[in-house]
mmCIF file of C-alpha atoms in Angstrom:
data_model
loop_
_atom_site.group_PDB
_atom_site.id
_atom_site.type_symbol
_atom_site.label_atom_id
_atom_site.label_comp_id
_atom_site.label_asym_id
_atom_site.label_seq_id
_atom_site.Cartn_x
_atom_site.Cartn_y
_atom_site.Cartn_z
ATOM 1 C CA UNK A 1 -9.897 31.938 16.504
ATOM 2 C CA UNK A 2 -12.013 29.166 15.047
ATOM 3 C CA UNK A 3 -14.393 27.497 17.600
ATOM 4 C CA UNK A 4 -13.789 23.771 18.510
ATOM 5 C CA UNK A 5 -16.941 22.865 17.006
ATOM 6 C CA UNK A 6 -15.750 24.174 13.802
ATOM 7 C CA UNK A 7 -12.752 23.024 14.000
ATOM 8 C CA UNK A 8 -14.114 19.660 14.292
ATOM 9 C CA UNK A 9 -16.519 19.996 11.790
ATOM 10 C CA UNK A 10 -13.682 20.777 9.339
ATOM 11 C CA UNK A 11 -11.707 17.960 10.202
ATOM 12 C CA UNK A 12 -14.526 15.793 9.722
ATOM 13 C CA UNK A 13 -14.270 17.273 5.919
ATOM 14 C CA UNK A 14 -10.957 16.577 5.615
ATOM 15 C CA UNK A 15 -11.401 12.816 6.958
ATOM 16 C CA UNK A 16 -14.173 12.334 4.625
ATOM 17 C CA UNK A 17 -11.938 13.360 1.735
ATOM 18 C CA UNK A 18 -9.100 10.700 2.724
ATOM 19 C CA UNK A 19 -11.309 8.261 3.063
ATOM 20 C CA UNK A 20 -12.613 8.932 -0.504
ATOM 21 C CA UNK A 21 -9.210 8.766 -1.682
ATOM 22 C CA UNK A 22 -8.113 5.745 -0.326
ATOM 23 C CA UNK A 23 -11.496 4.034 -1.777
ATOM 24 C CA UNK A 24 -10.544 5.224 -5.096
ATOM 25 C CA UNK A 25 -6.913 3.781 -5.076
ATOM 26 C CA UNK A 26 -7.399 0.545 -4.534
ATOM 27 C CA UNK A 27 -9.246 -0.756 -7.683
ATOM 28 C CA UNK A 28 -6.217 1.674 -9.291
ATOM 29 C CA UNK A 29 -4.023 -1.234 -8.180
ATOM 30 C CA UNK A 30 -6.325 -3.307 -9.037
ATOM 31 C CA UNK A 31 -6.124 -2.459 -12.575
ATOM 32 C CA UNK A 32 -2.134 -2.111 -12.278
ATOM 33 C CA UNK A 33 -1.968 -5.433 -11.437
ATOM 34 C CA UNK A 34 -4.092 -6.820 -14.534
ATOM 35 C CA UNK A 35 -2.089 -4.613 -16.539
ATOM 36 C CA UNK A 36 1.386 -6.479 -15.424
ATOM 37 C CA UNK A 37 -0.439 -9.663 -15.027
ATOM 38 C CA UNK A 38 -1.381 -9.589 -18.695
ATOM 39 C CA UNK A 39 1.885 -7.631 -19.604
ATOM 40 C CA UNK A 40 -0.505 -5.160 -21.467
ATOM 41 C CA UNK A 41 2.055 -2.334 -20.136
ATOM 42 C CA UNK A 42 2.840 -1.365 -23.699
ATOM 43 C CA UNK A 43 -0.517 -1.526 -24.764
ATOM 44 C CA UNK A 44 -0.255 2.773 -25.353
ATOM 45 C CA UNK A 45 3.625 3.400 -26.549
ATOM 46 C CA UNK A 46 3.470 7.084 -26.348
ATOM 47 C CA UNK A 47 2.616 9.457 -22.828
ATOM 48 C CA UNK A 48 0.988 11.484 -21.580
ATOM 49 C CA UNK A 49 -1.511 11.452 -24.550
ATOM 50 C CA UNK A 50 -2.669 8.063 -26.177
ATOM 51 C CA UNK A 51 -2.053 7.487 -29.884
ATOM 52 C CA UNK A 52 -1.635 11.395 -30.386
ATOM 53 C CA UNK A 53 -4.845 11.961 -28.546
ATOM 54 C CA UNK A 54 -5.302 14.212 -25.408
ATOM 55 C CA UNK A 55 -5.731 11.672 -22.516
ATOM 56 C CA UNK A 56 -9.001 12.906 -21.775
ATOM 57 C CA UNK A 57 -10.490 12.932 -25.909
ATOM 58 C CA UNK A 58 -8.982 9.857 -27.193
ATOM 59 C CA UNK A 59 -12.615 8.325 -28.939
ATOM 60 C CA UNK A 60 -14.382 6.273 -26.376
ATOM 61 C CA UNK A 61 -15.380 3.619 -29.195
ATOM 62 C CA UNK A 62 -11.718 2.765 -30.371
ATOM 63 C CA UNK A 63 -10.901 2.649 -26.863
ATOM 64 C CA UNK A 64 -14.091 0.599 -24.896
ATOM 65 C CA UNK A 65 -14.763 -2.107 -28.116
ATOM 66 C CA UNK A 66 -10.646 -2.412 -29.020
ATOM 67 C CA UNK A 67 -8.071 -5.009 -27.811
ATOM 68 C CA UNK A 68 -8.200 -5.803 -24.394
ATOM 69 C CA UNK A 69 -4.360 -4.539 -24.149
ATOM 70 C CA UNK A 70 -5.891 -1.048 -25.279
ATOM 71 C CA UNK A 71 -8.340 -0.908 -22.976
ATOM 72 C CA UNK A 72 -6.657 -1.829 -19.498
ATOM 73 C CA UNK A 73 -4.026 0.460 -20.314
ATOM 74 C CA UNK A 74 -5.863 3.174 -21.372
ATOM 75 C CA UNK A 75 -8.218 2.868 -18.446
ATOM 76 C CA UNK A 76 -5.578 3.083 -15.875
ATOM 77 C CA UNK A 77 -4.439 6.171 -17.397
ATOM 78 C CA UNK A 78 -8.018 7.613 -16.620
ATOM 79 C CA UNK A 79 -8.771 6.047 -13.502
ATOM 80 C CA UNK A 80 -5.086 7.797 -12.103
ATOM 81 C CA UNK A 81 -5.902 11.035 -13.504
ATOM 82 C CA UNK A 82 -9.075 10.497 -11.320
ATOM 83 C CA UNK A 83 -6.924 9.812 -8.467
ATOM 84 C CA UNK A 84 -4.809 12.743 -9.146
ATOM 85 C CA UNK A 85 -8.033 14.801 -9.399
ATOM 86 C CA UNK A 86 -9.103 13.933 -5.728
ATOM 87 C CA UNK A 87 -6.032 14.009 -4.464
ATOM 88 C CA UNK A 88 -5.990 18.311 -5.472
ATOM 89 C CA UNK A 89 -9.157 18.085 -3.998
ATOM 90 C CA UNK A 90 -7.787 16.850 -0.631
ATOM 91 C CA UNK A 91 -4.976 19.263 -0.572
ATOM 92 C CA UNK A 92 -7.370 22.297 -1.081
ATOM 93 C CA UNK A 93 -9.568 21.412 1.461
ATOM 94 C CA UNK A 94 -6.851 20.477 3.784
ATOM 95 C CA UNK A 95 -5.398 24.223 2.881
ATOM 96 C CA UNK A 96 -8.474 25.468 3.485
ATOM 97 C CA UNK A 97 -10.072 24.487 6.655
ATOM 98 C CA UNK A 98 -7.192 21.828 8.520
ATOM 99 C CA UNK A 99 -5.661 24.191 11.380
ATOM 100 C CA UNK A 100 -2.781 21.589 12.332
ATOM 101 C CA UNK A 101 0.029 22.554 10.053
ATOM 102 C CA UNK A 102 1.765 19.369 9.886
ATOM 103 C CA UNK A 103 -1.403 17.271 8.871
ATOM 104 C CA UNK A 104 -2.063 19.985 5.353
ATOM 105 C CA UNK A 105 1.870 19.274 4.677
ATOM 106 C CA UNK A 106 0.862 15.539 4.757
ATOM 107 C CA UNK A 107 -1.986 15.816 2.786
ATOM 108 C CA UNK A 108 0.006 17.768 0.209
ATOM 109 C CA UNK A 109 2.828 14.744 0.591
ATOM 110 C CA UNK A 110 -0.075 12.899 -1.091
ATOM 111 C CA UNK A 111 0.018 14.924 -4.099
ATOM 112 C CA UNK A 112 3.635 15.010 -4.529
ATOM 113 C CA UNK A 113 3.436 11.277 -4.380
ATOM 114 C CA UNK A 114 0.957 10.947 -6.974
ATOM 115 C CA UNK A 115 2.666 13.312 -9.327
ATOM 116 C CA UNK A 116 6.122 11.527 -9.116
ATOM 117 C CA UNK A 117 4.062 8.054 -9.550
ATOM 118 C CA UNK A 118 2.727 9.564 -13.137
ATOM 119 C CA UNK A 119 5.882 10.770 -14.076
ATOM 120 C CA UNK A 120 7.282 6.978 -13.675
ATOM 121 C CA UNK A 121 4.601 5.445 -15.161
ATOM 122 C CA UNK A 122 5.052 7.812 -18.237
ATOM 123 C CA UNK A 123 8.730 6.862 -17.675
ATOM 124 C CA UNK A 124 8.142 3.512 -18.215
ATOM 125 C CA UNK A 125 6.326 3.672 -21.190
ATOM 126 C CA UNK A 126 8.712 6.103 -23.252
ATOM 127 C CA UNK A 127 11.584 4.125 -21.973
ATOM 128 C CA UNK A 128 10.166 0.912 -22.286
ATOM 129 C CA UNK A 129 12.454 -0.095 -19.146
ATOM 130 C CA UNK A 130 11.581 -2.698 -17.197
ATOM 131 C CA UNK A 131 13.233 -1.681 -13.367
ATOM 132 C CA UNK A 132 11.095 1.435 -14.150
ATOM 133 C CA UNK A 133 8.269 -0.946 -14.257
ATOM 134 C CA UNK A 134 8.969 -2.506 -10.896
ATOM 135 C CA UNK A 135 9.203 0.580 -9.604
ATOM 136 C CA UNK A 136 6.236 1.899 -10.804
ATOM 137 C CA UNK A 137 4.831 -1.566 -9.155
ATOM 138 C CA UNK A 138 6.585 -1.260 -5.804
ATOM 139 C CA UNK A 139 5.477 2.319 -5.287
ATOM 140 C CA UNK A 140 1.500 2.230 -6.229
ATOM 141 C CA UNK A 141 0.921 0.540 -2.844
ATOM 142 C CA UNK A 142 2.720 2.956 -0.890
ATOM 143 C CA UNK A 143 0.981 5.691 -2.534
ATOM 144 C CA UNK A 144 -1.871 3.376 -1.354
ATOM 145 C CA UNK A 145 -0.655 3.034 2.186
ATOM 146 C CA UNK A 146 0.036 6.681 2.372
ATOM 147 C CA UNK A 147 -3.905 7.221 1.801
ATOM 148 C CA UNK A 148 -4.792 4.725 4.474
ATOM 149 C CA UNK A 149 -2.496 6.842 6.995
ATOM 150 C CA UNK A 150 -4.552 9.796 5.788
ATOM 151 C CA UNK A 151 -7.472 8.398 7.037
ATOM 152 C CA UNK A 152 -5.870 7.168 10.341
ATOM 153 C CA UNK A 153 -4.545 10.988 11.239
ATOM 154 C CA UNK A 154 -7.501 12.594 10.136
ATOM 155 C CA UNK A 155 -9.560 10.059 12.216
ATOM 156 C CA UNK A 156 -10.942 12.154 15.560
ATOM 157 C CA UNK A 157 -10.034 9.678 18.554
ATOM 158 C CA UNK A 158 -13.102 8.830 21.281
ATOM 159 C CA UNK A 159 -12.564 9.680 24.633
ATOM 160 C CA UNK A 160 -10.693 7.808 27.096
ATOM 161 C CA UNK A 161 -8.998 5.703 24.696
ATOM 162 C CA UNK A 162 -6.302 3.203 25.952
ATOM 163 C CA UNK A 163 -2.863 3.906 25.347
ATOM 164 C CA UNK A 164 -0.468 1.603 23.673
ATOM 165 C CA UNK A 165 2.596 0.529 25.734
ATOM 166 C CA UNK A 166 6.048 -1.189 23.791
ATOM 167 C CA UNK A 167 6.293 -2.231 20.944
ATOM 168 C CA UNK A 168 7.719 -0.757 17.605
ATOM 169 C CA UNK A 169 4.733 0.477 15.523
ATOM 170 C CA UNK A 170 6.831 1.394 12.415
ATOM 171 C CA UNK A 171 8.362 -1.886 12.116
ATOM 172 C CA UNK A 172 4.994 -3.751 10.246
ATOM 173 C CA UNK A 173 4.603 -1.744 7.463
ATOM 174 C CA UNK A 174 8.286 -1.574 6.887
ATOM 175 C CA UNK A 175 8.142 -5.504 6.856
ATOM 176 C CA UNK A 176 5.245 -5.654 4.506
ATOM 177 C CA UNK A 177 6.244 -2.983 2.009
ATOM 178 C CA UNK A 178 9.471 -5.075 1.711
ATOM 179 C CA UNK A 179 7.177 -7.936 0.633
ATOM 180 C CA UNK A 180 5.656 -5.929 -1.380
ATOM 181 C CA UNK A 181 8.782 -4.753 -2.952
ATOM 182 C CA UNK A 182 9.810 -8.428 -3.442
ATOM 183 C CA UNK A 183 6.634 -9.605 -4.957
ATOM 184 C CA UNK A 184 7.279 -6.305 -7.257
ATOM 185 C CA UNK A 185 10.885 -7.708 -8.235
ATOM 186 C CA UNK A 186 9.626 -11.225 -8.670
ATOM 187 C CA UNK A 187 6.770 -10.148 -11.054
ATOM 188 C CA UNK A 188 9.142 -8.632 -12.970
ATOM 189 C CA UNK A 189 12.111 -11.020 -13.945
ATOM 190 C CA UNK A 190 13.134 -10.925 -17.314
ATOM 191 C CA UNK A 191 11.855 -13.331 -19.769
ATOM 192 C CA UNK A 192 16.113 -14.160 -21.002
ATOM 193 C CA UNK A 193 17.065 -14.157 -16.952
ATOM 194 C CA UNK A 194 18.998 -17.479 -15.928
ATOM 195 C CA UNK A 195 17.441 -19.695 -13.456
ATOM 196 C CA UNK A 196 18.953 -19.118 -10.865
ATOM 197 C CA UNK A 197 17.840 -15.477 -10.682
ATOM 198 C CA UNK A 198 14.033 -16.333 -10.332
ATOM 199 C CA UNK A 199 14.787 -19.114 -7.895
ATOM 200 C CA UNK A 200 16.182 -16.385 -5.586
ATOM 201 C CA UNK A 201 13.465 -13.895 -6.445
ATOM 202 C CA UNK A 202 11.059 -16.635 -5.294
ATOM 203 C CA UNK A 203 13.123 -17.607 -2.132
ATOM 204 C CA UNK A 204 13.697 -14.182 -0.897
ATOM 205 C CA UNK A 205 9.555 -13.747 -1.370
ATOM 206 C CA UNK A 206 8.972 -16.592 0.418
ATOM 207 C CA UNK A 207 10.835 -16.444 3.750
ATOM 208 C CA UNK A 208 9.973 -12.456 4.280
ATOM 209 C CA UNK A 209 6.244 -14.340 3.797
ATOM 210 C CA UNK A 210 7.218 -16.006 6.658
ATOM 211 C CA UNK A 211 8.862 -12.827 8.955
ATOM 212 C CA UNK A 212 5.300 -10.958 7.959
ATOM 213 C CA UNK A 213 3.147 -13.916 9.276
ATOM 214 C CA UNK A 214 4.219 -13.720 12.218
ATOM 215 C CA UNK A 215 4.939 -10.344 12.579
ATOM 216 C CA UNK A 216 1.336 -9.774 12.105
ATOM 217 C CA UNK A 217 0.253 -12.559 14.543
ATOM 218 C CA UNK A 218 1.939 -10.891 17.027
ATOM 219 C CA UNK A 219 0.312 -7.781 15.712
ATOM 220 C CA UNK A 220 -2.584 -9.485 15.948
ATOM 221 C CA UNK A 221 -2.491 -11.207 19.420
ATOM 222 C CA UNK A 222 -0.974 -7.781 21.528
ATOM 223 C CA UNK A 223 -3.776 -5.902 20.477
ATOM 224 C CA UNK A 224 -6.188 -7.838 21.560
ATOM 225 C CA UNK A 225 -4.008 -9.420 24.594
ATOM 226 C CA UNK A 226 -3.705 -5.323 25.708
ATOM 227 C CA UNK A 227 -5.970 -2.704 26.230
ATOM 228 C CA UNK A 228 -6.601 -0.761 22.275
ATOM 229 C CA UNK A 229 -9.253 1.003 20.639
ATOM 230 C CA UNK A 230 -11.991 -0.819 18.569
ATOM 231 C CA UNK A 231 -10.165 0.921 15.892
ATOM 232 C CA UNK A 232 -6.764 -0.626 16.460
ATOM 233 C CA UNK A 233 -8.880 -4.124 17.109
ATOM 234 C CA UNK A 234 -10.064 -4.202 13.766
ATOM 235 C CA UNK A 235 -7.216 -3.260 11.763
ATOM 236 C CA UNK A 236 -5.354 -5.619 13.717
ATOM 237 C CA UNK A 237 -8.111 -8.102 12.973
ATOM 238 C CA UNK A 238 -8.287 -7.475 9.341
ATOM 239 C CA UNK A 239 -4.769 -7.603 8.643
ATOM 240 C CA UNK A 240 -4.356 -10.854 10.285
ATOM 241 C CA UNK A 241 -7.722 -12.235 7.631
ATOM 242 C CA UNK A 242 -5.777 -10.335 5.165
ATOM 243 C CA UNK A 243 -2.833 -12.043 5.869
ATOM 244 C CA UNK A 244 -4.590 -15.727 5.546
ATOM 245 C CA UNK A 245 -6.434 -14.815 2.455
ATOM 246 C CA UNK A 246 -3.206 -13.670 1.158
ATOM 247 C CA UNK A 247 -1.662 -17.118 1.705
ATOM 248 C CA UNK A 248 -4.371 -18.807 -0.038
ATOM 249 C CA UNK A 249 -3.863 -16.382 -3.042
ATOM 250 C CA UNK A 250 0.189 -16.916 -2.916
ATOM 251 C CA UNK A 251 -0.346 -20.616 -3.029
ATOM 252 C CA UNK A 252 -3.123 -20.838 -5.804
ATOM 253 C CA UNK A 253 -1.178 -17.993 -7.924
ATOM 254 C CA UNK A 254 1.216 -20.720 -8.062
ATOM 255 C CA UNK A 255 -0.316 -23.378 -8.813
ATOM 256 C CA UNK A 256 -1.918 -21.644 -11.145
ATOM 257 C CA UNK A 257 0.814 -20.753 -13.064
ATOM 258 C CA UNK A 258 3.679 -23.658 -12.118
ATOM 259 C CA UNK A 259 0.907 -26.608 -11.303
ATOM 260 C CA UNK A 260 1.759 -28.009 -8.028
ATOM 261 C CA UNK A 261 4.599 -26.366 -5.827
ATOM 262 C CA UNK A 262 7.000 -29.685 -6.198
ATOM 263 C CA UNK A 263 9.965 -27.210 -4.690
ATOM 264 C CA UNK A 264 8.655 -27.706 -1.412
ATOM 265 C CA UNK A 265 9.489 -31.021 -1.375
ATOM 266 C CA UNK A 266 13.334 -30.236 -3.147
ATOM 267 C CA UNK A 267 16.428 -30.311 -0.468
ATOM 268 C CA UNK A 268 18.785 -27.693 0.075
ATOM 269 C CA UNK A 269 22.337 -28.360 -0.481
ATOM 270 C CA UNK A 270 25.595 -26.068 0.302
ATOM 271 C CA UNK A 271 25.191 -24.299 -2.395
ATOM 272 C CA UNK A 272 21.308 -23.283 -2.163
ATOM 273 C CA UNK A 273 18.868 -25.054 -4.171
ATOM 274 C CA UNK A 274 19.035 -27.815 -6.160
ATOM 275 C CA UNK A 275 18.348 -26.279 -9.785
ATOM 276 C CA UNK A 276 17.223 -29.788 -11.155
ATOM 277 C CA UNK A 277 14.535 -29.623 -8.299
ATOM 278 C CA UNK A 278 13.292 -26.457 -9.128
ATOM 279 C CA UNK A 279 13.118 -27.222 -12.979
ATOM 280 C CA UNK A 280 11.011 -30.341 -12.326
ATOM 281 C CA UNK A 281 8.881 -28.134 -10.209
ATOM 282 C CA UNK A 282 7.830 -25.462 -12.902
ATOM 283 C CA UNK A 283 9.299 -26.809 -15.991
ATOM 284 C CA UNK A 284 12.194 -25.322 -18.349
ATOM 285 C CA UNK A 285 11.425 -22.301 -20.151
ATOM 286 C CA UNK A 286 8.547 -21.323 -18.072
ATOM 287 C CA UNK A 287 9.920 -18.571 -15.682
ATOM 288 C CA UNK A 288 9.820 -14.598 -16.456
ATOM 289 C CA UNK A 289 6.622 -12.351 -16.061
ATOM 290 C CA UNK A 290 4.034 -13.017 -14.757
ATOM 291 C CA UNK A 291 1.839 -13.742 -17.750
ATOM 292 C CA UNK A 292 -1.169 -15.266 -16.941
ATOM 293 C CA UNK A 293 -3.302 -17.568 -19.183
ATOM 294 C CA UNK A 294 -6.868 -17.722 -18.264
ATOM 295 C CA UNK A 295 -9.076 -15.482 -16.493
ATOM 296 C CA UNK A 296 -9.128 -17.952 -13.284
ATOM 297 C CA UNK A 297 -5.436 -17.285 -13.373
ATOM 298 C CA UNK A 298 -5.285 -13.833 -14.334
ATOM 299 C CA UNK A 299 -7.530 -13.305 -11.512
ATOM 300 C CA UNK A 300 -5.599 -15.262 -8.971
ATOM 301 C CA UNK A 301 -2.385 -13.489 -9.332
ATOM 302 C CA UNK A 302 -3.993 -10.024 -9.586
ATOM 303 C CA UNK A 303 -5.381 -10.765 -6.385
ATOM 304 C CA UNK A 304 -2.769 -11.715 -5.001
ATOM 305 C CA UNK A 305 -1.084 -8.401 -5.801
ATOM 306 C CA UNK A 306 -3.703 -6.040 -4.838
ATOM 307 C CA UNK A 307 -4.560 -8.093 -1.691
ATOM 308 C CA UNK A 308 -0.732 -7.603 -0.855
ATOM 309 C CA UNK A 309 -1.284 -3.773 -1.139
ATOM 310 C CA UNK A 310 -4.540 -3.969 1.171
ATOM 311 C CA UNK A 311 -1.981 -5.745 3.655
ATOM 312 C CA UNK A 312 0.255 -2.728 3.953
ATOM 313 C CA UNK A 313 -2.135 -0.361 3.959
ATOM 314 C CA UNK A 314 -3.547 -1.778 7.639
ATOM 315 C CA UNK A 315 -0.612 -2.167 8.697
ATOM 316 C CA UNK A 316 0.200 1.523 8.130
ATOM 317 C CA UNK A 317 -3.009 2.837 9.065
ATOM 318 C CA UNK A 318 -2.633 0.686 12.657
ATOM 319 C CA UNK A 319 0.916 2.016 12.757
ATOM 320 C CA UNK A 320 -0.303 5.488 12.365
ATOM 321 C CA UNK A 321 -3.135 5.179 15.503
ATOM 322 C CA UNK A 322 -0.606 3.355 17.508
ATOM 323 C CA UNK A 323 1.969 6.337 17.088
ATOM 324 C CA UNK A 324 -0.560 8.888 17.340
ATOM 325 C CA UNK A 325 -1.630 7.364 21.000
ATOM 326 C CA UNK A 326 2.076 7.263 21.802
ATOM 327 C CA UNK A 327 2.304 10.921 20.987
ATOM 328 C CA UNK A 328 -0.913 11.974 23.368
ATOM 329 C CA UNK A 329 0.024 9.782 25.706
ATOM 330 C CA UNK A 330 3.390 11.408 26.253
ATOM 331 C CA UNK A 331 1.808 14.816 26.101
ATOM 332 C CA UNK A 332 -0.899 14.217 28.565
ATOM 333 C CA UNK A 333 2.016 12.855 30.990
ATOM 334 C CA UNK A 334 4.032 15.884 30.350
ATOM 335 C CA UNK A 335 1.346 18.296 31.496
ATOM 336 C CA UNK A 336 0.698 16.161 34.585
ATOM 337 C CA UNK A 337 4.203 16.255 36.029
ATOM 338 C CA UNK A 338 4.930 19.719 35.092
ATOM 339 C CA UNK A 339 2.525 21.308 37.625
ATOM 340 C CA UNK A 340 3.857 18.622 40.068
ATOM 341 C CA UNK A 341 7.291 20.055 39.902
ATOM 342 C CA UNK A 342 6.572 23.939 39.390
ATOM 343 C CA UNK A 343 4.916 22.930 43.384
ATOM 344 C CA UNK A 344 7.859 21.705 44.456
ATOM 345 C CA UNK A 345 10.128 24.180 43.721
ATOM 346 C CA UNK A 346 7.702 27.147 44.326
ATOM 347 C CA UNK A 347 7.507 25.216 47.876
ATOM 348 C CA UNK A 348 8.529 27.413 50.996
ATOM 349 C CA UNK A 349 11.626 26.362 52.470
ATOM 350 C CA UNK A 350 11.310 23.929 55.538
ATOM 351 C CA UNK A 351 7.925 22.943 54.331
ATOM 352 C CA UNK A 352 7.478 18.766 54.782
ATOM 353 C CA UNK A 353 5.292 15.705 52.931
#
């Protein structure tokens, strides 16, 4: 049997590699989101190779000095297969040296996640299909988020750590992946969809914009109204930055792309909005993709995605520690009252308190 020591010393291996992971995804959806943002996603019509070339050999000059298309395309492809690399590289050392069973069949959850996120993106391409697309968008942060909850159950806890009392955990990244989800949806409209079909895309994102504000307040104000690890503190406290910045980014990805947000100032009538309201607001002709013009904008909107993605991913990770405490807590109160009742009924008959 392993020593504690070396257990420890293994875990700390394993933490190190989900931290490295989750470092490396995040410019990945980075770059997915200039890639949809400049609708560059057909940039490379064939997969898994690139013009006929092996992925890994297509000629570093055609691809670095070509069309920008070409390149941001072609350099997510390489930058996932990096990704895919250290996520095998996870799983082996999580096979390897993690004793707690259920933590190596969530690090190889990773993998499986990464493989089935290839497969759509390659999906996408050869079927040039456009749900497959939003798909492809809605999942990269999850694959994301699932990183960031690596790094939250590898995490070793200090000693004497409060426990977390109510409260439902689970329910924040839920709300914020449905965001996410709708942002996803919204990004992707069809350039020939009616009117109406992007006003609701843009309704829907707003008022679950609202439900995650102030989910995350609260979030935000129980853990540091409660006792909670400096861990649990500062996801809380980044999430609710995150949650400002993202705001800021919503509103000048907007403006960006529709001038000033006239809608807000558009009445609602029986039947929902008023569709001359919303057409003075961004102009005829101009919804669809998200197609940005300059870099500013380009930017802007990116941003906005991959800051969304940063959102869920604290969210999960503080979900992850809060559950985690739950778990220990129960545990540690289960071993307490069990020798507490094995006295009583191993107690001698007549005996008093």
């Amino acid at each position: 049997m392993p020593s504690p020591q070396a257990t420890t010393d293994r875990s700390r291996w394993l933490h190190a590699w989900a931290w490295f992971l989750c470092c490396a995804t995040w410019p990945l959806v980075w770059i997915g989101g200039l890639i949809t943002t400049t609708d560059a996603g057909m940039a490379v019509p064939d997969w898994p190779g690139t013009y006929g070339y092996n992925l890994f050999l297509y000629p570093w000059s055609t691809w670095f000095f070509g069309p920008w298309d070409l390149f941001v395309e072609h350099g997510h492809r390489l930058f996932a297969s990096g990704v895919g690399l250290i996520t095998i590289a996870a799983v082996a050392v999580a096979w390897r040296s993690e004793p707690r069973s259920w933590l190596r069949w969530m690090t190889a959850g990773a993998l499986v996640l990464v493989i089935g996120q290839g497969v759509l993106g390659g999906l996408r391409v050869i079927l040039n299909e456009r749900l497959l697309a939003m798909l492809h968008g809605s999942i990269g942060p999850v694959f994301f988020a699932y990183t960031a909850a690596l790094v939250a159950a590898t995490r070793r806890p200090a000693p004497g750590e409060p426990a977390l009392a109510g409260g439902m955990p689970w329910l924040m990244p839920a709300l914020v992946w449905v965001q996410v989800t709708l942002g996803a949806a919204l990004r992707h409209v069809p350039e020939d969809g009616s009117f109406w079909t992007f006003a609701q895309h843009v309704q829907a994102h707003l008022w679950q914009a609202g439900i995650v504000t102030a989910a995350v307040a609260a979030m935000l104000l129980a853990a540091w109204r409660r006792p909670a690890p400096r861990a649990e503190r500062l996801l809380a406290a980044a999430g609710g930055l995150c949650v400002v910045v993202q705001l800021l980014l919503g509103v000048g990805a907007w403006v960006a792309k529709y001038r000033l947000p006239g809608w807000a100032q558009q009445a609602v009538d029986g039947d929902g909005l008023v569709a001359a309201g919303w057409e003075a607001a961004i102009g005829p002709g101009t919804i669809g993709p998200s197609t940005a013009g300059g870099w500013g904008e380009t930017l802007t909107v990116t941003a906005h995605t991959a800051n969304g993605a940063l959102l869920l991913a604290l969210v999960t990770a503080w979900a992850v520690l809060a559950a985690s405490r739950r778990r220990s807590l129960g545990e540690a109160t289960g071993a307490t009252a069990q020798p507490k009742e094995s006295q009583f009924l191993h107690e001698p008959p007549g005996s008093t308190h």
